[in-house]
Structure formats: structure tokens, C-alpha cells
Coordinates of C-alpha atoms in Angstrom, one line a residue:
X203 CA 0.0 -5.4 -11.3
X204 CA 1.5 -4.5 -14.4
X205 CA -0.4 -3.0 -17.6
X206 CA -1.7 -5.7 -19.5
X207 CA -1.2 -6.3 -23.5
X208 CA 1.3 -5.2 -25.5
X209 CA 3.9 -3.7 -22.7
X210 CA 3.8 -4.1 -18.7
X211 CA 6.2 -2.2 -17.1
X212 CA 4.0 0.6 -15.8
X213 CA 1.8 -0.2 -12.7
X214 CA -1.6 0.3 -12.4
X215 CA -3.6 2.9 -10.9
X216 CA -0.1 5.1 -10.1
X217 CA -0.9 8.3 -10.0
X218 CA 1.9 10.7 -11.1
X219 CA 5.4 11.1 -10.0
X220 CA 4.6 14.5 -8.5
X221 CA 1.4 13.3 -6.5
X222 CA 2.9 10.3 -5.4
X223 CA 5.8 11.9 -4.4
X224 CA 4.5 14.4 -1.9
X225 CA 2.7 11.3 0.1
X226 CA 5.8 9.5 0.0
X227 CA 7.7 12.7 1.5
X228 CA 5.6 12.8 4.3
X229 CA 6.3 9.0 5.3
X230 CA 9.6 9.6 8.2
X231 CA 9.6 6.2 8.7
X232 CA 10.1 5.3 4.7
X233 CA 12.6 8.0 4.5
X234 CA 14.5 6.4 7.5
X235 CA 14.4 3.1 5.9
X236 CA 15.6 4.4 2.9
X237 CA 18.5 6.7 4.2
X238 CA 20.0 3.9 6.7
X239 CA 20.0 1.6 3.4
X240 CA 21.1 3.8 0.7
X241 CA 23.7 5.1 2.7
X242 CA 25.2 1.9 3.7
X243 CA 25.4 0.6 0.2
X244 CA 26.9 3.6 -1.2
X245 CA 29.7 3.7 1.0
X246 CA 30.4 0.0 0.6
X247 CA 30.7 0.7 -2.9
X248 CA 32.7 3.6 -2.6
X249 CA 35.3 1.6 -0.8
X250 CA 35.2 -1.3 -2.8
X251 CA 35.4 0.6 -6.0
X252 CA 38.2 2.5 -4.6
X253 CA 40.5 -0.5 -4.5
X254 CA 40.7 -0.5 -8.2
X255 CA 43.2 1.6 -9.9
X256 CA 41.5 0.4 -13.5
X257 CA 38.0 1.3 -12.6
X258 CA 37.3 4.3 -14.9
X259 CA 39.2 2.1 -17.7
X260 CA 37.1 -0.3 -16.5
X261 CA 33.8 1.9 -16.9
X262 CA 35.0 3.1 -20.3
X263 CA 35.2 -0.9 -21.8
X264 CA 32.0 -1.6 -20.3
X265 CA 30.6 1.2 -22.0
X266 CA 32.1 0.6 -25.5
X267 CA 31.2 -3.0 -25.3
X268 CA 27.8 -2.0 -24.7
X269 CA 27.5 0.8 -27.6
X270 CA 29.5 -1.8 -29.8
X271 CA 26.8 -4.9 -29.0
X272 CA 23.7 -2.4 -29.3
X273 CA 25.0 -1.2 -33.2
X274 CA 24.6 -5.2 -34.3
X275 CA 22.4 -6.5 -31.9
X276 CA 20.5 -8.5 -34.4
X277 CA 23.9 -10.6 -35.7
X278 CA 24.9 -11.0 -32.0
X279 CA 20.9 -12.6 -31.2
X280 CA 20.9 -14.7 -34.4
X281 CA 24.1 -15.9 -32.7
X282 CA 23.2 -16.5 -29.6
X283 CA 20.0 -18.8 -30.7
X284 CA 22.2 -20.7 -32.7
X285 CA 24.4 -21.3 -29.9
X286 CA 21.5 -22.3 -27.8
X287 CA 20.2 -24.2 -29.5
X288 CA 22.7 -26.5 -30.7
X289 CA 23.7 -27.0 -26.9
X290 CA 20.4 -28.3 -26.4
X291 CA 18.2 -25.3 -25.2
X292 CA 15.3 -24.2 -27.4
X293 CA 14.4 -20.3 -27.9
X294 CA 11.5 -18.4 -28.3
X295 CA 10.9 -14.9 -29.1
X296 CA 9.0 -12.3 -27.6
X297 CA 7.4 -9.0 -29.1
X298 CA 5.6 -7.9 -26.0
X299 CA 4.7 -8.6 -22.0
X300 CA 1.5 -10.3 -23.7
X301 CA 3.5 -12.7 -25.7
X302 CA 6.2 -13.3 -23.2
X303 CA 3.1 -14.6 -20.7
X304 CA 1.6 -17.0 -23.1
X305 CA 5.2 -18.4 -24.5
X306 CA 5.8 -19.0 -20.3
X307 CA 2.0 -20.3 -19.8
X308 CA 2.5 -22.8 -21.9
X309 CA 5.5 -24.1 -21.4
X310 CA 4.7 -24.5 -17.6
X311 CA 1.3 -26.3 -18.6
X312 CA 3.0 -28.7 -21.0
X313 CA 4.7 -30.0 -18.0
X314 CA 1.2 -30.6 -16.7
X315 CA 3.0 -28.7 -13.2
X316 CA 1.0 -26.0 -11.1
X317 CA 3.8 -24.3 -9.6
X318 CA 7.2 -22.7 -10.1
X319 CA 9.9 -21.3 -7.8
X320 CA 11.5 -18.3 -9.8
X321 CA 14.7 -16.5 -9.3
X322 CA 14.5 -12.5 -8.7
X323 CA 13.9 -11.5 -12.2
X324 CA 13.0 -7.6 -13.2
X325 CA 12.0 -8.7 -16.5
X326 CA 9.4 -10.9 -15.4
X327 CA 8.2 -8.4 -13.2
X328 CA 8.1 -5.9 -16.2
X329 CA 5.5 -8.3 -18.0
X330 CA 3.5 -8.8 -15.1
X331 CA 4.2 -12.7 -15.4
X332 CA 3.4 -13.8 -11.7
X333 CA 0.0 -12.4 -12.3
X334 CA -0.5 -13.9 -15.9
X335 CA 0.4 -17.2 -14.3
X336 CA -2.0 -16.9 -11.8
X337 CA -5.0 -16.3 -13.9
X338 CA -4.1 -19.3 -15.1
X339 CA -3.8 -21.2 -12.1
X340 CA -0.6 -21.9 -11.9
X341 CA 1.3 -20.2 -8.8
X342 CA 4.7 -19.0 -8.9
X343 CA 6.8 -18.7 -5.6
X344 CA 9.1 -16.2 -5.2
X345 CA 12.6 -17.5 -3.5
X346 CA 14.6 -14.2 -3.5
X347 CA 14.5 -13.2 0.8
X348 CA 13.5 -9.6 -0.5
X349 CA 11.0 -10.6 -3.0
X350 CA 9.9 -13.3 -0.8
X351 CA 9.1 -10.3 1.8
X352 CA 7.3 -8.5 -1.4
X353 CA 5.3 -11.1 -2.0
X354 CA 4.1 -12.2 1.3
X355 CA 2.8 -8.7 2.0
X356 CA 1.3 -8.3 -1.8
X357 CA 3.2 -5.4 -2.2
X358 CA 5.2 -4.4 -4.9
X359 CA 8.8 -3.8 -5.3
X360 CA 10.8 -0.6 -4.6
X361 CA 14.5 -1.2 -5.9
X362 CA 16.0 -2.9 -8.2
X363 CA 18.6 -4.9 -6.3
X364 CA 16.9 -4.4 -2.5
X365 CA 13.0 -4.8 -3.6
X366 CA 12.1 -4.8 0.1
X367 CA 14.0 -1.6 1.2
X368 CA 11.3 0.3 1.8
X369 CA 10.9 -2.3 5.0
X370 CA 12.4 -2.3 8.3
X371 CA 13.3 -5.7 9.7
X372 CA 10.5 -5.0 12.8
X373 CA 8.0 -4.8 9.9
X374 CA 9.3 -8.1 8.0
X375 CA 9.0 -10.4 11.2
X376 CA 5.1 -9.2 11.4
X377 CA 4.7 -10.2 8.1
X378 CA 6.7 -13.3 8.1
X379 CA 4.3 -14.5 11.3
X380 CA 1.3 -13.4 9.8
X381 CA 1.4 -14.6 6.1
X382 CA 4.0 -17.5 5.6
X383 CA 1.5 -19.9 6.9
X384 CA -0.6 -19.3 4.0
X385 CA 2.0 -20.0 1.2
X386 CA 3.7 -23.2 3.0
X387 CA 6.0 -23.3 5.6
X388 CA 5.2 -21.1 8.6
X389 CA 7.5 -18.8 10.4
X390 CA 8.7 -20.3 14.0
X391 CA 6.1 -18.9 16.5
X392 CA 8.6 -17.1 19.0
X393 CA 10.7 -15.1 15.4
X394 CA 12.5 -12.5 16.5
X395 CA 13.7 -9.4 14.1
X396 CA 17.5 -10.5 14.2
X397 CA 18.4 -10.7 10.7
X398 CA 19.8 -14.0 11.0
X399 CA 16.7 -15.3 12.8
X400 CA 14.5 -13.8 9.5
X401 CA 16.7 -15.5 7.4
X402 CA 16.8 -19.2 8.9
X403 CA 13.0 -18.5 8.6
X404 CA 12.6 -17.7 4.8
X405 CA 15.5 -20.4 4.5
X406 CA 12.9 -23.5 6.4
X407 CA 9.9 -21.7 4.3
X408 CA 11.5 -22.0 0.9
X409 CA 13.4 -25.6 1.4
X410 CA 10.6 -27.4 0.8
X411 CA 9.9 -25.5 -2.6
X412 CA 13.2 -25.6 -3.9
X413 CA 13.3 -29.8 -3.3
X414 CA 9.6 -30.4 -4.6
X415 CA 9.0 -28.0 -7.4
X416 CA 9.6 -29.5 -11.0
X417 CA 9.7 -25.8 -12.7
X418 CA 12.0 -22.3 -12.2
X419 CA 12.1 -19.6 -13.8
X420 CA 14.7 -17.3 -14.0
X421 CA 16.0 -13.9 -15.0
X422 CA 19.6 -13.4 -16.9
X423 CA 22.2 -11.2 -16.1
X424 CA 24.0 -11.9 -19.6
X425 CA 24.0 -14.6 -22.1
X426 CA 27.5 -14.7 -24.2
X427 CA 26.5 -14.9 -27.8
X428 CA 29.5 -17.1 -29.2
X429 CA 29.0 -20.0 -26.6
X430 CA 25.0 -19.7 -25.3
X431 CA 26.3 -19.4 -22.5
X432 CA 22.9 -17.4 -19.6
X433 CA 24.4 -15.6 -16.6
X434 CA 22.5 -15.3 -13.1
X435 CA 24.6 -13.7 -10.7
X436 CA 23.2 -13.0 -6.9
X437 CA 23.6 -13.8 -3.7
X438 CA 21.8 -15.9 -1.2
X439 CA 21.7 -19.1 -3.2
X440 CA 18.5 -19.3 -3.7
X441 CA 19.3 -19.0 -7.6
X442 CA 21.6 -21.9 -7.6
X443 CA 19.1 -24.4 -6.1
X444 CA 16.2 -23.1 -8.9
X445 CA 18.9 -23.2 -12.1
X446 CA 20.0 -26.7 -10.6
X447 CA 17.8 -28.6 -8.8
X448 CA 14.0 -28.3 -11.5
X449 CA 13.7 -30.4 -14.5
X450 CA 12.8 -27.6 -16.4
X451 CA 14.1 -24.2 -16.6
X452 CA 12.3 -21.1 -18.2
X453 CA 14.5 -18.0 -18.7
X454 CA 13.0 -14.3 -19.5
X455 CA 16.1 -11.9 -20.8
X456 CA 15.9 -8.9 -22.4
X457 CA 17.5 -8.8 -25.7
X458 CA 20.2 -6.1 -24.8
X459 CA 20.9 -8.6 -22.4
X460 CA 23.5 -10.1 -24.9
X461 CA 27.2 -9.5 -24.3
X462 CA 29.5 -10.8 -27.7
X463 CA 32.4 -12.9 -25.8
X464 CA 33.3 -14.4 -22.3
X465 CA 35.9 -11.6 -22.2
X466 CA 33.0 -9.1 -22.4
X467 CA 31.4 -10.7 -20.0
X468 CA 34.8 -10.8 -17.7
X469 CA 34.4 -7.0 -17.4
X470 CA 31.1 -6.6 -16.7
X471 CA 31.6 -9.5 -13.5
X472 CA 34.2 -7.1 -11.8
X473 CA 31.9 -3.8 -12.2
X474 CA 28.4 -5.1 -10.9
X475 CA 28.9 -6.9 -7.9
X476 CA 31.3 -3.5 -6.9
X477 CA 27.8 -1.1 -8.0
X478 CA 25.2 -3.0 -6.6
X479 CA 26.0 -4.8 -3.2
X480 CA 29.7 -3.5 -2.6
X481 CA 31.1 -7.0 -2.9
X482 CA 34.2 -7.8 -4.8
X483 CA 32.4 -10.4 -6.4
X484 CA 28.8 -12.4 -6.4
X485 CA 28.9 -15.0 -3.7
X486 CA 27.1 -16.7 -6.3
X487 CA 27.9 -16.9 -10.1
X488 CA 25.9 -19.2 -11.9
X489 CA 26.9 -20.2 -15.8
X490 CA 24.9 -22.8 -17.8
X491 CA 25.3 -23.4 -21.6
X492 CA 22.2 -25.8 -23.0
X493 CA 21.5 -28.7 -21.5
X494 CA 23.5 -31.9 -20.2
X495 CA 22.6 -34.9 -19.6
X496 CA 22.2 -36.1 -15.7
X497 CA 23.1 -32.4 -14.7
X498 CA 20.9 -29.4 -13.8
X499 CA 17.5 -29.6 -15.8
X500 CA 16.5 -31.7 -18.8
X501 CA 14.9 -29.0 -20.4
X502 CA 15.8 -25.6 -21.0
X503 CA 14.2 -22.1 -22.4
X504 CA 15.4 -19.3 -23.3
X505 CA 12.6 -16.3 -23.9
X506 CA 14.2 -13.6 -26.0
X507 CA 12.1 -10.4 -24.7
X508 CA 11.9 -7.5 -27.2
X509 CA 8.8 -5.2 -25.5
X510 CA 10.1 -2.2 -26.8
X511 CA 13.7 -2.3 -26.8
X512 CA 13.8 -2.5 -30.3
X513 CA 11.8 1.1 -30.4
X514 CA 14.2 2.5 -27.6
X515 CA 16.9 1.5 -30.1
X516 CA 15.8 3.5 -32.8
X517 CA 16.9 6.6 -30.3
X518 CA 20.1 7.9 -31.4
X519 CA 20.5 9.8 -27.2
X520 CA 17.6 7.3 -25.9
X521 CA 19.4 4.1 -26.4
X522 CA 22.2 4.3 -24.1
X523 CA 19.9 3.0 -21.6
X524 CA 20.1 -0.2 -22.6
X525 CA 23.5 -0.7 -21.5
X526 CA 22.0 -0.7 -17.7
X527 CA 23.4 -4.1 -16.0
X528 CA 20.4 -3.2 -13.1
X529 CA 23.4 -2.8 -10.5
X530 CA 20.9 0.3 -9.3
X531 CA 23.8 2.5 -8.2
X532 CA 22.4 5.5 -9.9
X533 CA 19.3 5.0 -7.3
X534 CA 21.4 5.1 -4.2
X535 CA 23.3 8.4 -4.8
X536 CA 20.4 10.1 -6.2
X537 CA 19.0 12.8 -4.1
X538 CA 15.2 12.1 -5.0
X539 CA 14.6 8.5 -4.7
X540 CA 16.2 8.9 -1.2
X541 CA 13.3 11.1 -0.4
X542 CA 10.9 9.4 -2.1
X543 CA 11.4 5.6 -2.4
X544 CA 11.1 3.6 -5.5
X545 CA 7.0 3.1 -5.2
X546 CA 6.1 6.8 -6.4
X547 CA 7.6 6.4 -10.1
X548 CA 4.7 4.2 -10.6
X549 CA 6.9 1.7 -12.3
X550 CA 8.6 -1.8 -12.3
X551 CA 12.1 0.6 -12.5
X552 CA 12.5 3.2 -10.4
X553 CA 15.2 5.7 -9.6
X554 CA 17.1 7.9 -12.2
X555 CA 17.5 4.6 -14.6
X556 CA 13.5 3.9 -14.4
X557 CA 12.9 7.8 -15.2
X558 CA 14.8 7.3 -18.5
X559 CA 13.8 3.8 -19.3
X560 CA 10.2 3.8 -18.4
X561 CA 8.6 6.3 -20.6
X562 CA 11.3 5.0 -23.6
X563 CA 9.6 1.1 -23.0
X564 CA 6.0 2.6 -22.5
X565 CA 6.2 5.9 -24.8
X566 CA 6.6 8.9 -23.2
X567 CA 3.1 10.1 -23.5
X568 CA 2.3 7.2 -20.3
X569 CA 5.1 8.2 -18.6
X570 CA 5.6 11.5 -19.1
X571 CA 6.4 13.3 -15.6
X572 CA 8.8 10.6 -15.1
X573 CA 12.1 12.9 -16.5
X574 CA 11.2 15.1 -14.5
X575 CA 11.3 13.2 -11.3
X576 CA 15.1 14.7 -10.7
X577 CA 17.3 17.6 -9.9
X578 CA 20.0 17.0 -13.2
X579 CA 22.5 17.0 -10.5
X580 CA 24.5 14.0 -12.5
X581 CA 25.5 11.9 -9.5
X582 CA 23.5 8.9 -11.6
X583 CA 26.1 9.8 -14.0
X584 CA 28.9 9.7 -12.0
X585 CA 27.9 6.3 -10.5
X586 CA 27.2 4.5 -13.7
X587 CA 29.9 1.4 -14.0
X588 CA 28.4 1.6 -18.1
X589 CA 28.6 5.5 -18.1
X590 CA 25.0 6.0 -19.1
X591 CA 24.2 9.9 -19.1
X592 CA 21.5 9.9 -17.7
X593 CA 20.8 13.4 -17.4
X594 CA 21.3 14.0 -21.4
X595 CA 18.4 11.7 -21.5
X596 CA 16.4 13.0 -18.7
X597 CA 16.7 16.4 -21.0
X598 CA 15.8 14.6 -24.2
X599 CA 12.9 12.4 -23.0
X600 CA 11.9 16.4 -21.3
X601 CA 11.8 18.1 -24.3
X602 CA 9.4 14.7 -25.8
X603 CA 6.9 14.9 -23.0
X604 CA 6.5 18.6 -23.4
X605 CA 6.1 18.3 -27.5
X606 CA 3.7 15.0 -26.9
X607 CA 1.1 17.6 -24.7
X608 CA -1.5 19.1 -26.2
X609 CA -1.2 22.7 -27.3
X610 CA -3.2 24.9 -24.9
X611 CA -2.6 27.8 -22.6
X612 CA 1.2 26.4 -22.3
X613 CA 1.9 26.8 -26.0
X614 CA 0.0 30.1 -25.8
X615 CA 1.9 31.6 -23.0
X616 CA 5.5 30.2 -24.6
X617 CA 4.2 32.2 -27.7
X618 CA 3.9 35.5 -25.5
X619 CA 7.0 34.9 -23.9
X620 CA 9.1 34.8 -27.3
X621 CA 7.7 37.9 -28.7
X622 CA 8.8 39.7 -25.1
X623 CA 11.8 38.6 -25.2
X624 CA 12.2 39.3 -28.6
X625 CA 11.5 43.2 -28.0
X626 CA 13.9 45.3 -25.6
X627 CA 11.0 47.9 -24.8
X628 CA 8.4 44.9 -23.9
X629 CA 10.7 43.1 -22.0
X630 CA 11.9 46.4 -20.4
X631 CA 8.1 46.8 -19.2
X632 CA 6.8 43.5 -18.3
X633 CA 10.2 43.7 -16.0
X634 CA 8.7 46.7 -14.3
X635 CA 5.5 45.3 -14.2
X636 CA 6.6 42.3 -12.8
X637 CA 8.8 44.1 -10.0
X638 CA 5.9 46.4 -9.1
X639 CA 3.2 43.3 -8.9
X640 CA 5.8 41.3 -7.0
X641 CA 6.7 44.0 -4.5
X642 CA 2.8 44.3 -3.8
X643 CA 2.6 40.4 -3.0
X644 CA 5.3 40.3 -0.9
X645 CA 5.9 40.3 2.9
X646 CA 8.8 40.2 4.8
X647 CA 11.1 40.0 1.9
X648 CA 9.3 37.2 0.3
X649 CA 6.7 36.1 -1.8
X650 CA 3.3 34.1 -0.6
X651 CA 1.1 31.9 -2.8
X652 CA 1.2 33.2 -6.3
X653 CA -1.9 33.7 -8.3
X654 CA -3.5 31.2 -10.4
X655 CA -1.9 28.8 -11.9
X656 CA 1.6 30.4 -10.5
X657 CA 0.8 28.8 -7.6
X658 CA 1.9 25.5 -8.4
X659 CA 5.9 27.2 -8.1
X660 CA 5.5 29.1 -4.9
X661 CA 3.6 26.0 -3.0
X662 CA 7.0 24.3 -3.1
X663 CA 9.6 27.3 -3.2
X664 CA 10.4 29.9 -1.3
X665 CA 9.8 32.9 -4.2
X666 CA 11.8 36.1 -2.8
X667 CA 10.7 39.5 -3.5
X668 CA 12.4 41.1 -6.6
X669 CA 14.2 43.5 -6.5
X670 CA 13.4 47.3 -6.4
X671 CA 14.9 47.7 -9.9
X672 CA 16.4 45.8 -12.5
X673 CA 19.8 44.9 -13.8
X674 CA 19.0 46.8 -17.1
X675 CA 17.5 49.6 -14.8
X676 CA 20.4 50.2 -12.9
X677 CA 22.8 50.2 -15.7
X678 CA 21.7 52.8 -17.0
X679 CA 21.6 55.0 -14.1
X680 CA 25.2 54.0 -12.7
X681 CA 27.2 52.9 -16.2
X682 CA 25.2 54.1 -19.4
X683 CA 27.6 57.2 -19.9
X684 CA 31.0 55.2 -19.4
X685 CA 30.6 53.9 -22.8

């Protein structure tokens, strides 16, 4: 589960990017599952993204739109409340995961119902709000087919569009057979692993939950400010039965979910479908403004989640982040998460967005190897339908980790290393030094295990010999008297 109290986000009991990593890279069947799936949505988006001779100008209005809304977020929320609420909808607001929880708790209780069907929602799985529910008793039933897989096997998600790639269909049957039984509906005795078959499954499993249940909760996509106007966008239809068919409706958005206009909005519906599931647009596009009378639910609320955006904000490079629109293309071109799958960054969001994101919601001092679980190698960048950069903040949020450690032997050693650099004759010797030292270690043109704490470089490189001399070395003997 998530970290209790003030801000969830962070699971648990992770251990380290680095540690978790190295497991991760020795699971071939995890990196199978996550090369087949990566690669096919990539190159779905390529294509579709291709069609689109506006697509960078595209990119560049998303991204202004996005810088514009951050710089006055507080007039655009003051407006979308009013607009909410004068369509009928009531809003609350939310400082943390542990205020988000109890705002949600409550509401459910006051309809004196026990359980809820909710929509795929990050947000709510940021604050942890499946589990708050459940410790107090109320039980919340996931309807997405991916989270639906998640949940079944009490495992946790590892994408942010795809939460069950890290499964191959073989492995969801098994589960489907062993656990839907327990949560309702059981899978057909003789399921196969034919897509279609697992999805006529989940489909029989969750029809009885979507025409019962008296309470959904829901994510947002974007809520227009001028009109009140929430945005779910996906693609099973699953969402459209929970936003239409419950008497109530609870809705957890983030605050920098807030877009100013429905022409705003109009470019952000051509980029995200293209980034996240190749599709020209969401089979599913689901609008509601308020309430109306005789249609959809009688009651609706609109949870406004701060939990540390407003701190992110504050970051003149940091805040950029908060123009993600969760379409998770930076995670399937980026080399690393291909390798190692979305469960070793220890966090609700994974991938090159989560490494910037995370330790920005959480403080970088509980997140802290997370920049450093990439290569820089700005394909996120290039992928980005807002143009985050997310290397510049990988950089930043590097340089915070390593000012937020203690100073120790590191600090010591940086120390040394200035004043050798800072001095042609010591640099001149600790050269040689290290060329004679280096020359000992090696064997067959390379370098072994390094000493002490060196180590922790040449377990994971190749480290080649130096060379017999150096650059400054053999200047002098071949071009020192051209001058």
C-alpha cells in the first residue's frame, strides 16, 4: 500500500531503485512481457502520430496552455468550484492522501452503502484510497480489465495506462480461475487465454457490479474551468457505466488537472489518445457538468487534490511536471523501464515521468535514487505530447538528492578532488599514480573488481585498462616544442 498520512504515493517496503532493479533484470519472463508490449504501443503511436502534419504545433499549444494554467492556477480553481457548484456538484478540498481518504470515507458512509465500483484512477491510487476504504469496511471494486487483473492477484500496478503489463495473458486466466470467485462472479470453468475469452470473463464478473452498486468513484482526465465541465476519457466502457449508471459519483483530480476552456481541452483530446494507446481518439469520451435531474447520478463530488502539487509548484525547472496528461509515452520509449518494469521505482508512477514526479510529491530525500533511475538519453523528451524535459529535471532533482545527503566521506573526497584538479603538478601525479595502479589491476586489457568502495562502478562496467601514458604525457614528448 501506499505511505499513510500526509502523502501516499510511495509504496511500502520498496527498497531502492538500484536494488530493485537488479531483481527485476534478472526476470526474462518480465522483460518479455514488457518488450512485446512496449514495443507494440510505440509503434502504434508512431504511426498514428505520423498522420498529423500539426503535431509538433500541436505539442507546442499543449505545452503553453499547460505553463499558461500552472502561472494562475489558483483563479482557474476558484473558477472551476464556482462552476461546479452552481451546476449542482459540491467540491471539497484536499491538502493531503490523509484528507482526501476521510473527505471519500465519508461521503460513501453517508450513503449508508458498503461498496463502490471505481473507474482506473492514478490519483486514488496515489492516496492509497482502496486501502483507506477498507479499513473502514467499505470495499471498493475495481472495473478497469487491467486493474481488475491487479487487484484480483493483490498486486500492484506497473504502468500508468497498461497497470497489468507486467502479465502475460497465460498468467491472467490462472488468476481469473483462481480468485474471481472470491470477489463475485466466477470465471467460466473451461477459460481459455484468448483475449476475447478473458475479456467476456471480466465483462460477466463486473455486470453485476456495475447494475447493483449505488456509488463510483472516478478519476479526471481534465475539468474545464469556465463550464465545470470533469473529463474521463478510456476505453473499455467500463467508465461509462460507473459515471452513468450510480446515484452518487465521487471524483479524485489533481489540481493541475484544470485546463481554462473547451478549446484547451480540444487539443489536449487529439494528443493523448495518439501517446497512450495509438488511437485516433478514445472509444470512450465521457463529459459531465454538475448534476441533472433524471440523468446520470443525483449526487455529485468533486475532490480537489493538492498533496503536494502546490510545493512542486513553487519549482521554477520542477514544475513542468505537472503538465503530464498520464498518456505514459515517456515509459514506453525509455530504455530502463523496458528492462526493468514499472514495480522497481517503488512508486504509484513509474517510468521517466514517476522519476521526476515522485521525489517532487514526496521530497526528494524519500525518493532520492529515483533521478537516477535513467540514462539522460531524452527519448522521454522526444515523446512528450506536453514537451516536458524531463531530463533537465532528472538533472535538477540529481543535484537535490546529492545536496539533501549527509556530508561524509562523499563530501570529503569531492573536496580532494577540487584541490587536484585545481593544481597542474597534483593532477599531473595522481594521473600517473592512477595509470600505474590501474595497469597493476588489470588483465587482459581490462580492469576486475576495483577496491573498496570503487567496486560499486566495475561490478556493473566493463572498466578498461588506462592507458600507458597520458594525454598531457604525450604532448609533451611528441608537440611541446612546436609551440
Amino acid at each position: 500500500m501506499s505511505k499513510p498520512g500526509g502523502r501516499g504515493v510511495v509504496w511500502l517496503g520498496s527498497p531502492s531503485f538500484p536494488d530493485a532493479a537488479r531483481e527485476a533484470l534478472g526476470n526474462t519472463r518480465l522483460r518479455a512481457n514488457l518488450k512485446r508490449a512496449t514495443t507494440t504501443i510505440r509503434d502504434k503511436r508512431l504511426a498514428v502520430a505520423s498522420e498529423l502534419d500539426d503535431w509538433e504545433h500541436l505539442r507546442d499549444a499543449a505545452a503553453a496552455i499547460k505553463n499558461r494554467t500552472s502561472r494562475h492556477l489558483d483563479r482557474y480553481l476558484v473558477r472551476l468550484e464556482a462552476a461546479v457548484t452552481a451546476a449542482g456538484g459540491t467540491v471539497h478540498w484536499a491538502s493531503d492522501a490523509a484528507e482526501a481518504n476521510r473527505i471519500v470515507t465519508e461521503l460513501v458512509r453517508a450513503t449508508g452503502e458498503r461498496e463502490v465500483v471505481k473507474i482506473k484512477s492514478m490519483a486514488t491510487q496515489e492516496i492509497g484510497l482502496n486501502e483507506a476504504l477498507a479499513e473502514a469496511g467499505i470495499t471498493a471494486y475495481e472495473t478497469d480489465l487491467a486493474e481488475l487483473i491487479v487487484q484480483l492477484g493483490d498486486d500492484r500496478p506497473s504502468h500508468i495506462l497498461v497497470p497489468a503489463i507486467h502479465r502475460n495473458r497465460t498468467e491472467i486466466r490462472d488468476l481469473f480461475l483462481a480468485e474471481m470467485a472470491h470477489w463475485g462472479q466466477p470465471a467460466p470453468e473451461n477459460l481459455g487465454d484468448d483475449p476475447r475469452e478473458l475479456a467476456e470473463a471480466a465483462r460477466l464478473h463486473l455486470r453485476e457490479k456495475f447494475l447493483t452498486a449505488k456509488v463510483a468513484v472516478s478519476g479526471a482526465n481534465f475539468a474545464v474551468a469556465d463550464t465545470g465541465t470533469v473529463v474521463v476519457v478510456e476505453s473499455e466502457g467500463n467508465g461509462r457505466m460507473c459515471l452513468t449508471l450510480p446515484e452518487t459519483l465521487i471524483t479524485v483530480m489533481g489540481i493541475e488537472k484544470t485546463v481554462p476552456t473547451w478549446q484547451d481541452l480540444e487539443v489536449f483530446l487529439q494528443l493523448l489518445p495518439r501517446s497512450s494507446t495509438g488511437e485516433r481518439m478514445n472509444p470512450y469520451t465521457s463529459t459531465w457538468t454538475g448534476t441533472t435531474d433524471g440523468d446520470g447520478p443525483g449526487e455529485f463530488h468533486l475532490v480537489l487534490l493538492d498533496n503536494g502539487r502546490t510545493d512542486t509548484l513553487a519549482d521554477e525547472v520542477g514544475r513542468q511536471v505537472l503538465g503530464c496528461i498520464r498518456c505514459s509515452a515517456c515509459l514506453n520509449v525509455c530504455p530502463v523501464f523496458e528492462r526493468t518494469g514499472g514495480h522497481a521505482y517503488g512508486s504509484v508512477y513509474p517510468g521517466p515521468i514517476g522519476a521526476v514526479l515522485t521525489p517532487q510529491l514526496v521530497g526528494v530525500e524519500n525518493a532520492a535514487s529515483l533521478p537516477f533511475a535513467s540514462t539522460l538519453c531524452g527519448a522521454c523528451y522526444d515523446a512528450c505530447p506536453v514537451k516536458i524535459d524531463i531530463p533537465e529535471v532528472l538533472a535538477h532533482l540529481r543535484a537535490k538528492a546529492v545536496e539533501s545527503r549527509p556530508r561524509g566521506a562523499e563530501a570529503l573526497a569531492m573536496k580532494a578532488a577540487a584541490t587536484v584538479l585545481d593544481s597542474p603538478r597534483l593532477l599531473s601525479a595522481a594521473q600517473k599514480a592512477a595509470a600505474l595502479g590501474g595497469r597493476a589491476l588489470a588483465r587482459e586489457g581490462r580492469i576486475g573488481r576495483l577496491p573498496g568502495p570503487l567496486h560499486g562502478w566495475s561490478d556493473t562496467r566493463d572498466t578498461p585498462a588506462p592507458p600507458a601514458e597520458s594525454f598531457r604525457t604525450w604532448w609533451r614528448k611528441n608537440r611541446e616544442g612546436e609551440r
